mmCIF file of C-alpha atoms and ligand atoms in Angstrom:
data_model
loop_
_atom_site.group_PDB
_atom_site.id
_atom_site.type_symbol
_atom_site.label_atom_id
_atom_site.label_comp_id
_atom_site.label_asym_id
_atom_site.label_seq_id
_atom_site.Cartn_x
_atom_site.Cartn_y
_atom_site.Cartn_z
ATOM 1 C CA UNK E 1 71.615 55.651 127.030
ATOM 2 C CA UNK E 2 71.903 58.333 124.352
ATOM 3 C CA UNK E 3 73.070 57.179 120.933
ATOM 4 C CA UNK E 4 76.564 58.159 119.792
ATOM 5 C CA UNK E 5 78.483 58.289 116.514
ATOM 6 C CA UNK E 6 82.017 58.606 115.180
ATOM 7 C CA UNK E 7 82.938 62.009 113.719
ATOM 8 C CA UNK E 8 85.977 64.096 112.736
ATOM 9 C CA UNK E 9 85.807 67.210 114.901
ATOM 10 C CA UNK E 10 87.594 70.576 114.795
ATOM 11 C CA UNK E 11 87.816 72.092 118.284
ATOM 12 C CA UNK E 12 90.221 74.971 117.493
ATOM 13 C CA UNK E 13 91.203 76.682 114.208
ATOM 14 C CA UNK E 14 94.492 75.239 112.998
ATOM 15 C CA UNK E 15 94.437 72.305 115.436
ATOM 16 C CA UNK E 16 93.469 69.724 112.796
ATOM 17 C CA UNK E 17 90.642 67.223 113.111
ATOM 18 C CA UNK E 18 90.313 64.593 115.845
ATOM 19 C CA UNK E 19 88.274 61.400 115.529
ATOM 20 C CA UNK E 20 85.810 61.486 118.413
ATOM 21 C CA UNK E 21 82.709 59.741 119.692
ATOM 22 C CA UNK E 22 79.982 62.376 119.913
ATOM 23 C CA UNK E 23 76.197 62.382 120.435
ATOM 24 C CA UNK E 24 74.150 61.372 117.426
ATOM 25 C CA UNK E 25 71.856 64.286 116.433
ATOM 26 C CA UNK E 26 68.065 64.000 116.293
ATOM 27 C CA UNK E 27 66.129 65.409 113.338
ATOM 28 C CA UNK E 28 63.980 68.426 114.174
ATOM 29 C CA UNK E 29 60.798 69.462 112.335
ATOM 30 C CA UNK E 30 61.355 69.400 108.568
ATOM 31 C CA UNK E 31 64.730 67.654 108.958
ATOM 32 C CA UNK E 32 66.012 64.206 108.057
ATOM 33 C CA UNK E 33 68.613 62.137 109.875
ATOM 34 C CA UNK E 34 71.085 60.919 107.244
ATOM 35 C CA UNK E 35 73.167 57.766 107.704
ATOM 36 C CA UNK E 36 76.254 58.985 105.843
ATOM 37 C CA UNK E 37 77.715 56.638 103.245
ATOM 38 C CA UNK E 38 80.344 58.874 101.645
ATOM 39 C CA UNK E 39 81.611 62.441 101.883
ATOM 40 C CA UNK E 40 83.909 64.182 99.415
ATOM 41 C CA UNK E 41 86.836 66.253 100.678
ATOM 42 C CA UNK E 42 86.501 69.738 99.165
ATOM 43 C CA UNK E 43 89.228 72.374 99.345
ATOM 44 C CA UNK E 44 86.635 74.516 101.157
ATOM 45 C CA UNK E 45 86.879 72.051 104.091
ATOM 46 C CA UNK E 46 90.619 72.753 104.240
ATOM 47 C CA UNK E 47 89.929 76.515 104.164
ATOM 48 C CA UNK E 48 87.430 75.967 107.021
ATOM 49 C CA UNK E 49 89.753 74.045 109.329
ATOM 50 C CA UNK E 50 92.621 76.479 108.685
ATOM 51 C CA UNK E 51 90.426 79.526 109.313
ATOM 52 C CA UNK E 52 91.161 81.057 105.877
ATOM 53 C CA UNK E 53 87.768 82.754 105.603
ATOM 54 C CA UNK E 54 85.872 85.374 107.598
ATOM 55 C CA UNK E 55 83.737 84.625 109.514
ATOM 56 C CA UNK E 56 85.340 81.463 110.869
ATOM 57 C CA UNK E 57 83.251 78.267 111.045
ATOM 58 C CA UNK E 58 81.088 77.535 114.083
ATOM 59 C CA UNK E 59 83.116 75.488 116.606
ATOM 60 C CA UNK E 60 83.220 72.686 117.451
ATOM 61 C CA UNK E 61 82.898 71.856 113.751
ATOM 62 C CA UNK E 62 82.206 68.630 111.890
ATOM 63 C CA UNK E 63 83.184 69.556 108.290
ATOM 64 C CA UNK E 64 81.956 67.952 105.062
ATOM 65 C CA UNK E 65 79.424 69.107 102.467
ATOM 66 C CA UNK E 66 79.605 66.557 99.652
ATOM 67 C CA UNK E 67 77.438 64.050 101.442
ATOM 68 C CA UNK E 68 75.623 60.973 100.172
ATOM 69 C CA UNK E 69 73.736 58.566 102.363
ATOM 70 C CA UNK E 70 70.410 57.028 103.285
ATOM 71 C CA UNK E 71 67.515 58.531 105.201
ATOM 72 C CA UNK E 72 67.647 56.953 108.664
ATOM 73 C CA UNK E 73 64.795 58.866 110.308
ATOM 74 C CA UNK E 74 62.306 61.598 109.449
ATOM 75 C CA UNK E 75 61.624 64.679 111.553
ATOM 76 C CA UNK E 76 58.090 65.947 112.009
ATOM 77 C CA UNK E 77 56.362 67.044 108.806
ATOM 78 C CA UNK E 78 58.835 65.631 106.254
ATOM 79 C CA UNK E 79 56.778 64.423 103.310
ATOM 80 C CA UNK E 80 59.151 64.312 100.330
ATOM 81 C CA UNK E 81 61.593 61.650 101.614
ATOM 82 C CA UNK E 82 61.003 58.111 102.813
ATOM 83 C CA UNK E 83 63.016 56.117 105.313
ATOM 84 C CA UNK E 84 65.835 54.252 103.552
ATOM 85 C CA UNK E 85 65.811 56.529 100.497
ATOM 86 C CA UNK E 86 69.084 57.731 98.954
ATOM 87 C CA UNK E 87 69.864 61.343 99.687
ATOM 88 C CA UNK E 88 72.547 63.949 99.015
ATOM 89 C CA UNK E 89 73.378 66.940 101.234
ATOM 90 C CA UNK E 90 75.031 69.985 99.599
ATOM 91 C CA UNK E 91 76.888 73.051 100.972
ATOM 92 C CA UNK E 92 73.692 75.143 100.991
ATOM 93 C CA UNK E 93 72.202 73.692 104.172
ATOM 94 C CA UNK E 94 69.312 76.163 104.266
ATOM 95 C CA UNK E 95 68.214 79.546 102.935
ATOM 96 C CA UNK E 96 65.394 81.729 104.237
ATOM 97 C CA UNK E 97 63.011 81.611 101.269
ATOM 98 C CA UNK E 98 61.609 85.072 101.951
ATOM 99 C CA UNK E 99 64.401 87.622 101.324
ATOM 100 C CA UNK E 100 64.628 89.551 98.051
ATOM 101 C CA UNK E 101 67.326 87.168 96.747
ATOM 102 C CA UNK E 102 65.501 83.948 97.630
ATOM 103 C CA UNK E 103 62.367 85.348 96.006
ATOM 104 C CA UNK E 104 64.317 85.986 92.779
ATOM 105 C CA UNK E 105 65.655 82.427 92.588
ATOM 106 C CA UNK E 106 69.042 83.593 93.922
ATOM 107 C CA UNK E 107 68.962 81.547 97.132
ATOM 108 C CA UNK E 108 72.737 81.055 96.701
ATOM 109 C CA UNK E 109 73.272 84.599 98.030
ATOM 110 C CA UNK E 110 70.631 84.613 100.774
ATOM 111 C CA UNK E 111 72.134 86.687 103.618
ATOM 112 C CA UNK E 112 70.649 84.332 106.229
ATOM 113 C CA UNK E 113 71.887 81.120 104.602
ATOM 114 C CA UNK E 114 73.459 78.316 106.657
ATOM 115 C CA UNK E 115 76.327 76.198 105.300
ATOM 116 C CA UNK E 116 76.739 72.449 105.772
ATOM 117 C CA UNK E 117 80.036 71.619 107.456
ATOM 118 C CA UNK E 118 80.708 75.299 108.217
ATOM 119 C CA UNK E 119 77.938 76.965 110.221
ATOM 120 C CA UNK E 120 76.188 73.580 110.719
ATOM 121 C CA UNK E 121 77.664 70.096 111.369
ATOM 122 C CA UNK E 122 78.472 68.239 108.151
ATOM 123 C CA UNK E 123 79.208 64.797 106.772
ATOM 124 C CA UNK E 124 82.586 63.822 108.255
ATOM 125 C CA UNK E 125 80.476 61.704 110.608
ATOM 126 C CA UNK E 126 78.367 58.559 110.661
ATOM 127 C CA UNK E 127 75.179 60.635 110.893
ATOM 128 C CA UNK E 128 74.057 64.213 110.269
ATOM 129 C CA UNK E 129 70.782 66.105 110.140
ATOM 130 C CA UNK E 130 69.698 68.391 107.294
ATOM 131 C CA UNK E 131 66.522 70.200 106.223
ATOM 132 C CA UNK E 132 64.772 67.843 103.777
ATOM 133 C CA UNK E 133 63.756 70.706 101.485
ATOM 134 C CA UNK E 134 67.421 71.471 100.662
ATOM 135 C CA UNK E 135 68.613 67.896 100.045
ATOM 136 C CA UNK E 136 68.905 66.121 96.713
ATOM 137 C CA UNK E 137 67.107 62.924 95.713
ATOM 138 C CA UNK E 138 69.571 60.358 94.343
ATOM 139 C CA UNK E 139 68.422 57.601 91.970
ATOM 140 C CA UNK E 140 68.690 53.956 93.090
ATOM 141 C CA UNK E 141 71.379 52.920 90.605
ATOM 142 C CA UNK E 142 74.051 55.545 91.305
ATOM 143 C CA UNK E 143 77.487 54.858 92.801
ATOM 144 C CA UNK E 144 77.168 56.677 96.142
ATOM 145 C CA UNK E 145 80.926 57.339 96.437
ATOM 146 C CA UNK E 146 81.340 58.756 92.925
ATOM 147 C CA UNK E 147 78.145 60.776 93.392
ATOM 148 C CA UNK E 148 79.375 62.558 96.549
ATOM 149 C CA UNK E 149 81.511 65.232 94.787
ATOM 150 C CA UNK E 150 78.532 66.204 92.616
ATOM 151 C CA UNK E 151 76.953 67.696 95.773
ATOM 152 C CA UNK E 152 79.531 70.538 95.740
ATOM 153 C CA UNK E 153 82.175 70.293 92.992
ATOM 154 C CA UNK E 154 79.487 69.232 90.510
ATOM 155 C CA UNK E 155 76.706 71.687 91.205
ATOM 156 C CA UNK E 156 79.137 74.583 91.718
ATOM 157 C CA UNK E 157 80.962 74.213 88.422
ATOM 158 C CA UNK E 158 77.759 73.397 86.535
ATOM 159 C CA UNK E 159 76.227 76.693 87.696
ATOM 160 C CA UNK E 160 79.477 78.566 87.072
ATOM 161 C CA UNK E 161 79.604 77.298 83.486
ATOM 162 C CA UNK E 162 75.962 78.246 82.873
ATOM 163 C CA UNK E 163 76.645 81.737 84.212
ATOM 164 C CA UNK E 164 79.309 82.321 81.532
ATOM 165 C CA UNK E 165 76.575 82.063 78.895
ATOM 166 C CA UNK E 166 78.906 79.994 76.672
ATOM 167 C CA UNK E 167 76.943 78.049 74.071
ATOM 168 C CA UNK E 168 77.507 74.637 72.413
ATOM 169 C CA UNK E 169 80.478 74.769 70.053
ATOM 170 C CA UNK E 170 82.106 77.674 71.895
ATOM 171 C CA UNK E 171 85.253 77.607 74.018
ATOM 172 C CA UNK E 172 85.310 77.367 77.806
ATOM 173 C CA UNK E 173 88.543 77.828 79.754
ATOM 174 C CA UNK E 174 88.614 75.783 82.958
ATOM 175 C CA UNK E 175 91.302 77.306 85.155
ATOM 176 C CA UNK E 176 92.329 74.991 88.000
ATOM 177 C CA UNK E 177 91.925 71.261 87.297
ATOM 178 C CA UNK E 178 91.470 69.970 90.821
ATOM 179 C CA UNK E 179 88.397 68.484 92.494
ATOM 180 C CA UNK E 180 86.114 71.103 90.970
ATOM 181 C CA UNK E 181 87.960 71.588 87.687
ATOM 182 C CA UNK E 182 88.138 67.945 86.609
ATOM 183 C CA UNK E 183 84.354 67.710 86.974
ATOM 184 C CA UNK E 184 83.899 71.069 85.228
ATOM 185 C CA UNK E 185 85.732 69.711 82.169
ATOM 186 C CA UNK E 186 83.139 66.935 81.989
ATOM 187 C CA UNK E 187 80.088 69.208 82.420
ATOM 188 C CA UNK E 188 81.465 71.501 79.731
ATOM 189 C CA UNK E 189 81.958 68.600 77.302
ATOM 190 C CA UNK E 190 78.475 67.251 78.081
ATOM 191 C CA UNK E 191 77.058 70.732 77.417
ATOM 192 C CA UNK E 192 78.691 70.779 73.977
ATOM 193 C CA UNK E 193 81.513 73.183 74.812
ATOM 194 C CA UNK E 194 85.134 72.953 73.690
ATOM 195 C CA UNK E 195 87.480 72.925 76.664
ATOM 196 C CA UNK E 196 90.805 74.638 77.251
ATOM 197 C CA UNK E 197 92.298 73.467 80.566
ATOM 198 C CA UNK E 198 94.699 75.614 82.598
ATOM 199 C CA UNK E 199 96.737 74.550 85.628
ATOM 200 C CA UNK E 200 100.227 74.858 87.075
ATOM 201 C CA UNK E 201 100.855 71.116 87.465
ATOM 202 C CA UNK E 202 101.559 68.743 84.553
ATOM 203 C CA UNK E 203 99.695 65.889 86.229
ATOM 204 C CA UNK E 204 96.506 67.999 86.411
ATOM 205 C CA UNK E 205 96.794 69.003 82.753
ATOM 206 C CA UNK E 206 97.233 65.364 81.727
ATOM 207 C CA UNK E 207 94.123 64.546 83.745
ATOM 208 C CA UNK E 208 92.164 67.225 81.844
ATOM 209 C CA UNK E 209 93.397 65.784 78.558
ATOM 210 C CA UNK E 210 92.175 62.307 79.493
ATOM 211 C CA UNK E 211 88.782 63.866 80.267
ATOM 212 C CA UNK E 212 88.509 65.509 76.855
ATOM 213 C CA UNK E 213 90.136 68.950 77.058
ATOM 214 C CA UNK E 214 91.383 69.951 73.588
ATOM 215 C CA UNK E 215 93.812 72.675 74.628
ATOM 216 C CA UNK E 216 96.179 72.476 77.610
ATOM 217 C CA UNK E 217 97.849 75.576 79.047
ATOM 218 C CA UNK E 218 100.558 75.469 81.701
ATOM 219 C CA UNK E 219 100.099 78.792 83.503
ATOM 220 C CA UNK E 220 103.714 78.693 84.758
ATOM 221 C CA UNK E 221 105.028 79.265 81.230
ATOM 222 C CA UNK E 222 105.222 82.512 79.237
ATOM 223 C CA UNK E 223 101.970 84.411 78.686
ATOM 224 C CA UNK E 224 99.148 81.896 79.301
ATOM 225 C CA UNK E 225 96.491 84.350 78.081
ATOM 226 C CA UNK E 226 98.222 84.800 74.729
ATOM 227 C CA UNK E 227 98.762 81.035 74.430
ATOM 228 C CA UNK E 228 95.093 80.314 75.070
ATOM 229 C CA UNK E 229 93.900 83.035 72.669
ATOM 230 C CA UNK E 230 96.127 81.640 69.952
ATOM 231 C CA UNK E 231 95.131 77.992 70.427
ATOM 232 C CA UNK E 232 91.389 78.744 70.582
ATOM 233 C CA UNK E 233 91.348 81.100 67.605
ATOM 234 C CA UNK E 234 90.739 84.294 69.560
ATOM 235 C CA UNK E 235 90.141 83.365 73.191
ATOM 236 C CA UNK E 236 87.561 81.605 75.311
ATOM 237 C CA UNK E 237 83.889 82.670 75.168
ATOM 238 C CA UNK E 238 83.562 81.685 78.814
ATOM 239 C CA UNK E 239 85.913 80.819 81.648
ATOM 240 C CA UNK E 240 85.602 79.510 85.180
ATOM 241 C CA UNK E 241 88.310 79.920 87.797
ATOM 242 C CA UNK E 242 88.494 77.159 90.385
ATOM 243 C CA UNK E 243 92.152 77.759 91.240
ATOM 244 C CA UNK E 244 93.325 78.644 94.733
ATOM 245 C CA UNK E 245 95.771 81.353 93.605
ATOM 246 C CA UNK E 246 94.825 85.030 92.949
ATOM 247 C CA UNK E 247 97.150 85.063 89.918
ATOM 248 C CA UNK E 248 94.791 82.664 88.139
ATOM 249 C CA UNK E 249 91.914 85.133 88.554
ATOM 250 C CA UNK E 250 93.967 87.900 86.960
ATOM 251 C CA UNK E 251 95.114 85.687 84.104
ATOM 252 C CA UNK E 252 91.593 84.420 83.387
ATOM 253 C CA UNK E 253 90.504 87.820 82.055
ATOM 254 C CA UNK E 254 93.346 87.779 79.500
ATOM 255 C CA UNK E 255 92.162 84.381 78.241
ATOM 256 C CA UNK E 256 88.747 85.654 77.169
ATOM 257 C CA UNK E 257 87.554 86.543 73.709
ATOM 258 C CA UNK E 258 85.979 90.037 73.475
ATOM 259 C CA UNK E 259 82.490 89.961 75.046
ATOM 260 C CA UNK E 260 83.510 86.893 77.074
ATOM 261 C CA UNK E 261 82.442 86.144 80.642
ATOM 262 C CA UNK E 262 84.445 84.638 83.480
ATOM 263 C CA UNK E 263 82.806 83.091 86.556
ATOM 264 C CA UNK E 264 84.977 83.358 89.655
ATOM 265 C CA UNK E 265 84.451 80.272 91.843
ATOM 266 C CA UNK E 266 87.663 79.646 93.804
ATOM 267 C CA UNK E 267 88.070 81.318 97.201
ATOM 268 C CA UNK E 268 91.792 81.493 98.018
ATOM 269 C CA UNK E 269 91.080 83.120 101.389
ATOM 270 C CA UNK E 270 91.484 86.329 103.357
ATOM 271 C CA UNK E 271 95.265 86.595 102.903
ATOM 272 C CA UNK E 272 95.088 86.094 99.130
ATOM 273 C CA UNK E 273 91.864 87.914 98.332
ATOM 274 C CA UNK E 274 93.015 90.867 96.207
ATOM 275 C CA UNK E 275 93.731 91.044 92.475
ATOM 276 C CA UNK E 276 94.702 93.658 89.850
ATOM 277 C CA UNK E 277 92.821 93.826 86.556
ATOM 278 C CA UNK E 278 93.172 96.073 83.512
ATOM 279 C CA UNK E 279 90.193 98.437 83.415
ATOM 280 C CA UNK E 280 90.767 99.382 79.784
ATOM 281 C CA UNK E 281 90.852 95.803 78.527
ATOM 282 C CA UNK E 282 87.616 95.005 80.387
ATOM 283 C CA UNK E 283 85.890 98.134 79.034
ATOM 284 C CA UNK E 284 87.228 98.014 75.485
ATOM 285 C CA UNK E 285 86.430 94.311 75.072
ATOM 286 C CA UNK E 286 83.156 94.405 77.040
ATOM 287 C CA UNK E 287 84.317 91.626 79.362
ATOM 288 C CA UNK E 288 82.087 90.376 82.203
ATOM 289 C CA UNK E 289 83.640 89.254 85.496
ATOM 290 C CA UNK E 290 81.102 87.621 87.779
ATOM 291 C CA UNK E 291 81.031 85.568 90.941
ATOM 292 C CA UNK E 292 79.328 82.184 91.231
ATOM 293 C CA UNK E 293 78.503 80.630 94.587
ATOM 294 C CA UNK E 294 77.532 76.931 94.810
ATOM 295 C CA UNK E 295 74.109 76.381 93.188
ATOM 296 C CA UNK E 296 70.380 76.619 93.691
ATOM 297 C CA UNK E 297 68.277 73.543 94.361
ATOM 298 C CA UNK E 298 67.283 73.543 90.707
ATOM 299 C CA UNK E 299 70.974 73.630 89.690
ATOM 300 C CA UNK E 300 71.546 70.714 92.072
ATOM 301 C CA UNK E 301 68.766 68.629 90.529
ATOM 302 C CA UNK E 302 70.157 69.302 87.042
ATOM 303 C CA UNK E 303 73.750 68.584 88.127
ATOM 304 C CA UNK E 304 72.673 65.276 89.714
ATOM 305 C CA UNK E 305 70.796 64.325 86.527
ATOM 306 C CA UNK E 306 73.962 64.701 84.402
ATOM 307 C CA UNK E 307 75.821 62.365 86.765
ATOM 308 C CA UNK E 308 72.942 59.898 87.129
ATOM 309 C CA UNK E 309 72.770 59.674 83.324
ATOM 310 C CA UNK E 310 76.478 58.855 83.089
ATOM 311 C CA UNK E 311 77.519 62.122 81.402
ATOM 312 C CA UNK E 312 79.735 63.189 84.316
ATOM 313 C CA UNK E 313 81.666 61.013 86.765
ATOM 314 C CA UNK E 314 83.967 62.216 89.496
ATOM 315 C CA UNK E 315 87.389 60.564 89.425
ATOM 316 C CA UNK E 316 87.692 59.479 93.055
ATOM 317 C CA UNK E 317 89.901 57.679 95.529
ATOM 318 C CA UNK E 318 88.203 56.451 98.690
ATOM 319 C CA UNK E 319 89.866 56.797 102.075
ATOM 320 C CA UNK E 320 88.819 56.144 105.683
ATOM 321 C CA UNK E 321 87.727 59.072 107.883
ATOM 322 C CA UNK E 322 90.783 58.486 110.098
ATOM 323 C CA UNK E 323 93.087 59.670 107.254
ATOM 324 C CA UNK E 324 91.561 63.135 107.004
ATOM 325 C CA UNK E 325 94.510 65.204 108.287
ATOM 326 C CA UNK E 326 96.899 63.430 105.929
ATOM 327 C CA UNK E 327 94.441 64.035 103.059
ATOM 328 C CA UNK E 328 94.424 67.766 103.848
ATOM 329 C CA UNK E 329 98.236 67.810 103.902
ATOM 330 C CA UNK E 330 98.323 66.233 100.421
ATOM 331 C CA UNK E 331 95.636 68.628 99.139
ATOM 332 C CA UNK E 332 97.701 71.589 100.305
ATOM 333 C CA UNK E 333 100.678 70.361 98.307
ATOM 334 C CA UNK E 334 98.537 69.811 95.174
ATOM 335 C CA UNK E 335 99.161 66.073 95.350
ATOM 336 C CA UNK E 336 95.531 64.971 94.890
ATOM 337 C CA UNK E 337 94.344 64.331 91.352
ATOM 338 C CA UNK E 338 90.536 64.262 91.116
ATOM 339 C CA UNK E 339 88.726 63.972 94.432
ATOM 340 C CA UNK E 340 89.247 62.042 97.658
ATOM 341 C CA UNK E 341 85.989 60.672 99.051
ATOM 342 C CA UNK E 342 85.727 59.496 102.654
ATOM 343 C CA UNK E 343 84.123 56.087 102.987
ATOM 344 C CA UNK E 344 82.020 56.475 106.107
ATOM 345 C CA UNK E 345 79.714 53.473 105.845
HETATM 346 P P1 NAD U 401 91.730 71.557 94.590
HETATM 347 O O1 NAD U 401 92.834 71.779 95.539
HETATM 348 O O2 NAD U 401 91.258 70.174 94.339
HETATM 349 O O3 NAD U 401 92.099 72.201 93.152
HETATM 350 C C1 NAD U 401 92.711 73.450 92.980
HETATM 351 C C2 NAD U 401 93.447 73.417 91.642
HETATM 352 O O4 NAD U 401 93.951 74.727 91.337
HETATM 353 C C3 NAD U 401 94.654 72.476 91.632
HETATM 354 O O5 NAD U 401 94.596 71.602 90.521
HETATM 355 C C4 NAD U 401 95.842 73.441 91.516
HETATM 356 O O6 NAD U 401 96.955 72.865 90.845
HETATM 357 C C5 NAD U 401 95.208 74.571 90.716
HETATM 358 N N1 NAD U 401 95.942 75.845 90.744
HETATM 359 C C6 NAD U 401 96.615 76.402 91.791
HETATM 360 N N2 NAD U 401 97.177 77.564 91.394
HETATM 361 C C7 NAD U 401 96.845 77.751 90.095
HETATM 362 C C8 NAD U 401 97.122 78.762 89.140
HETATM 363 N N3 NAD U 401 97.852 79.842 89.449
HETATM 364 N N4 NAD U 401 96.608 78.629 87.894
HETATM 365 C C9 NAD U 401 95.878 77.551 87.565
HETATM 366 N N5 NAD U 401 95.575 76.557 88.438
HETATM 367 C C10 NAD U 401 96.066 76.655 89.675
HETATM 368 O O7 NAD U 401 90.505 72.470 95.133
HETATM 369 P P2 NAD U 401 88.923 72.354 94.822
HETATM 370 O O8 NAD U 401 88.292 71.445 95.818
HETATM 371 O O9 NAD U 401 88.728 72.114 93.376
HETATM 372 O O10 NAD U 401 88.448 73.847 95.223
HETATM 373 C C11 NAD U 401 88.957 74.964 94.485
HETATM 374 C C12 NAD U 401 88.545 76.283 95.115
HETATM 375 O O11 NAD U 401 87.135 76.487 94.934
HETATM 376 C C13 NAD U 401 88.771 76.392 96.627
HETATM 377 O O12 NAD U 401 89.214 77.695 96.936
HETATM 378 C C14 NAD U 401 87.384 76.155 97.199
HETATM 379 O O13 NAD U 401 87.214 76.718 98.475
HETATM 380 C C15 NAD U 401 86.557 76.867 96.166
HETATM 381 N N6 NAD U 401 85.123 76.493 96.125
HETATM 382 C C16 NAD U 401 84.234 77.486 95.880
HETATM 383 C C17 NAD U 401 82.885 77.177 95.770
HETATM 384 C C18 NAD U 401 81.887 78.249 95.470
HETATM 385 O O14 NAD U 401 80.693 78.010 95.604
HETATM 386 N N7 NAD U 401 82.282 79.430 94.997
HETATM 387 C C19 NAD U 401 82.456 75.853 95.935
HETATM 388 C C20 NAD U 401 83.401 74.878 96.162
HETATM 389 C C21 NAD U 401 84.749 75.193 96.240
HETATM 390 ZN ZN1 ZN U 402 82.834 72.419 98.400
HETATM 391 ZN ZN1 ZN U 403 66.884 84.394 101.753
#
């Protein structure tokens, strides 16, 4: 008899996830079979199941790309993992390695890339397969549940912060203090930056304060750009936007100091994809607006090292896989502080 596993499966966009018994995958050449221990619930998973992005995910879909687990079996030719070893699977399932972007160390924008839990089955399941060369090695001592969000929220914000060019002692605005943002606050602090946190919910701002943000800005009130410029003595040197509202992307530019850089990370979706920016303020102040998409394998190794060394720790609540639709409903309403991590083991 073929082996089976429990998984949360999306059969139709908008239909929600159903807990099903499905065939357990076998690892192909270069792949590992992962026995999933934990999987974080990223807002991107909600975008996937609701069909917010083009192209839609490959159906039927098993979402989940903040995966930690143990290597259960090795496909042919896998040399850099051993059976039983701790492993993490990120969003970037695979990239081609030979296009002009991969060759420049920009594998995050490889046009042939595959995405875990979007174009390939992910970690909302007892098992998944992934190419060994794109997985992270996790040290023996780490908390596998708290480590899960580092595989997306961690690596993504870490890269986004680096791409602002902000240096120790300078100000970073973190706009959106959700799953990504609350981890971003911690990377920024660990990197020696001063943090101004921006959100539209008091609970999220209080969370940022507990994590070390010095300045808190409620973007619902007055002119948040002016408030941030005043409280940081001239504006933020760097900013990252992890919010799910286009307004936050517009406001971020007004929060910058001249010569500042903002990394756009959030992806509100097709129906909320357009913004208006002031050309003259970008030109006159030599502002840089750039995109930042997950992270390279090197970014992942660095992001994991921060967490493994105790400098960054996701604030998590664990939930069973069966609760996933209710978790999405709460995420939509902004009711989740920190990250929910599915306990799969
Ligand atoms: P989340 O729901 O946990 O957090 C979103 C936060 O944004 C919440 O705290 C919410 O209150 C806040 N927010 C909403 N409107 C705001 C506004 N106008 N101003 C300030 N804050 C506002 O979501 P998450 O898991 O942190 O993901 C955030 C976004 O990042 C999603 O769109 C997700 O798809 C995207 N994402 C992108 C990448 C990438 O590589 N670029 C990677 C992961 C996630
Ligand atoms: Zn994600
Ligand atoms: Zn490529």
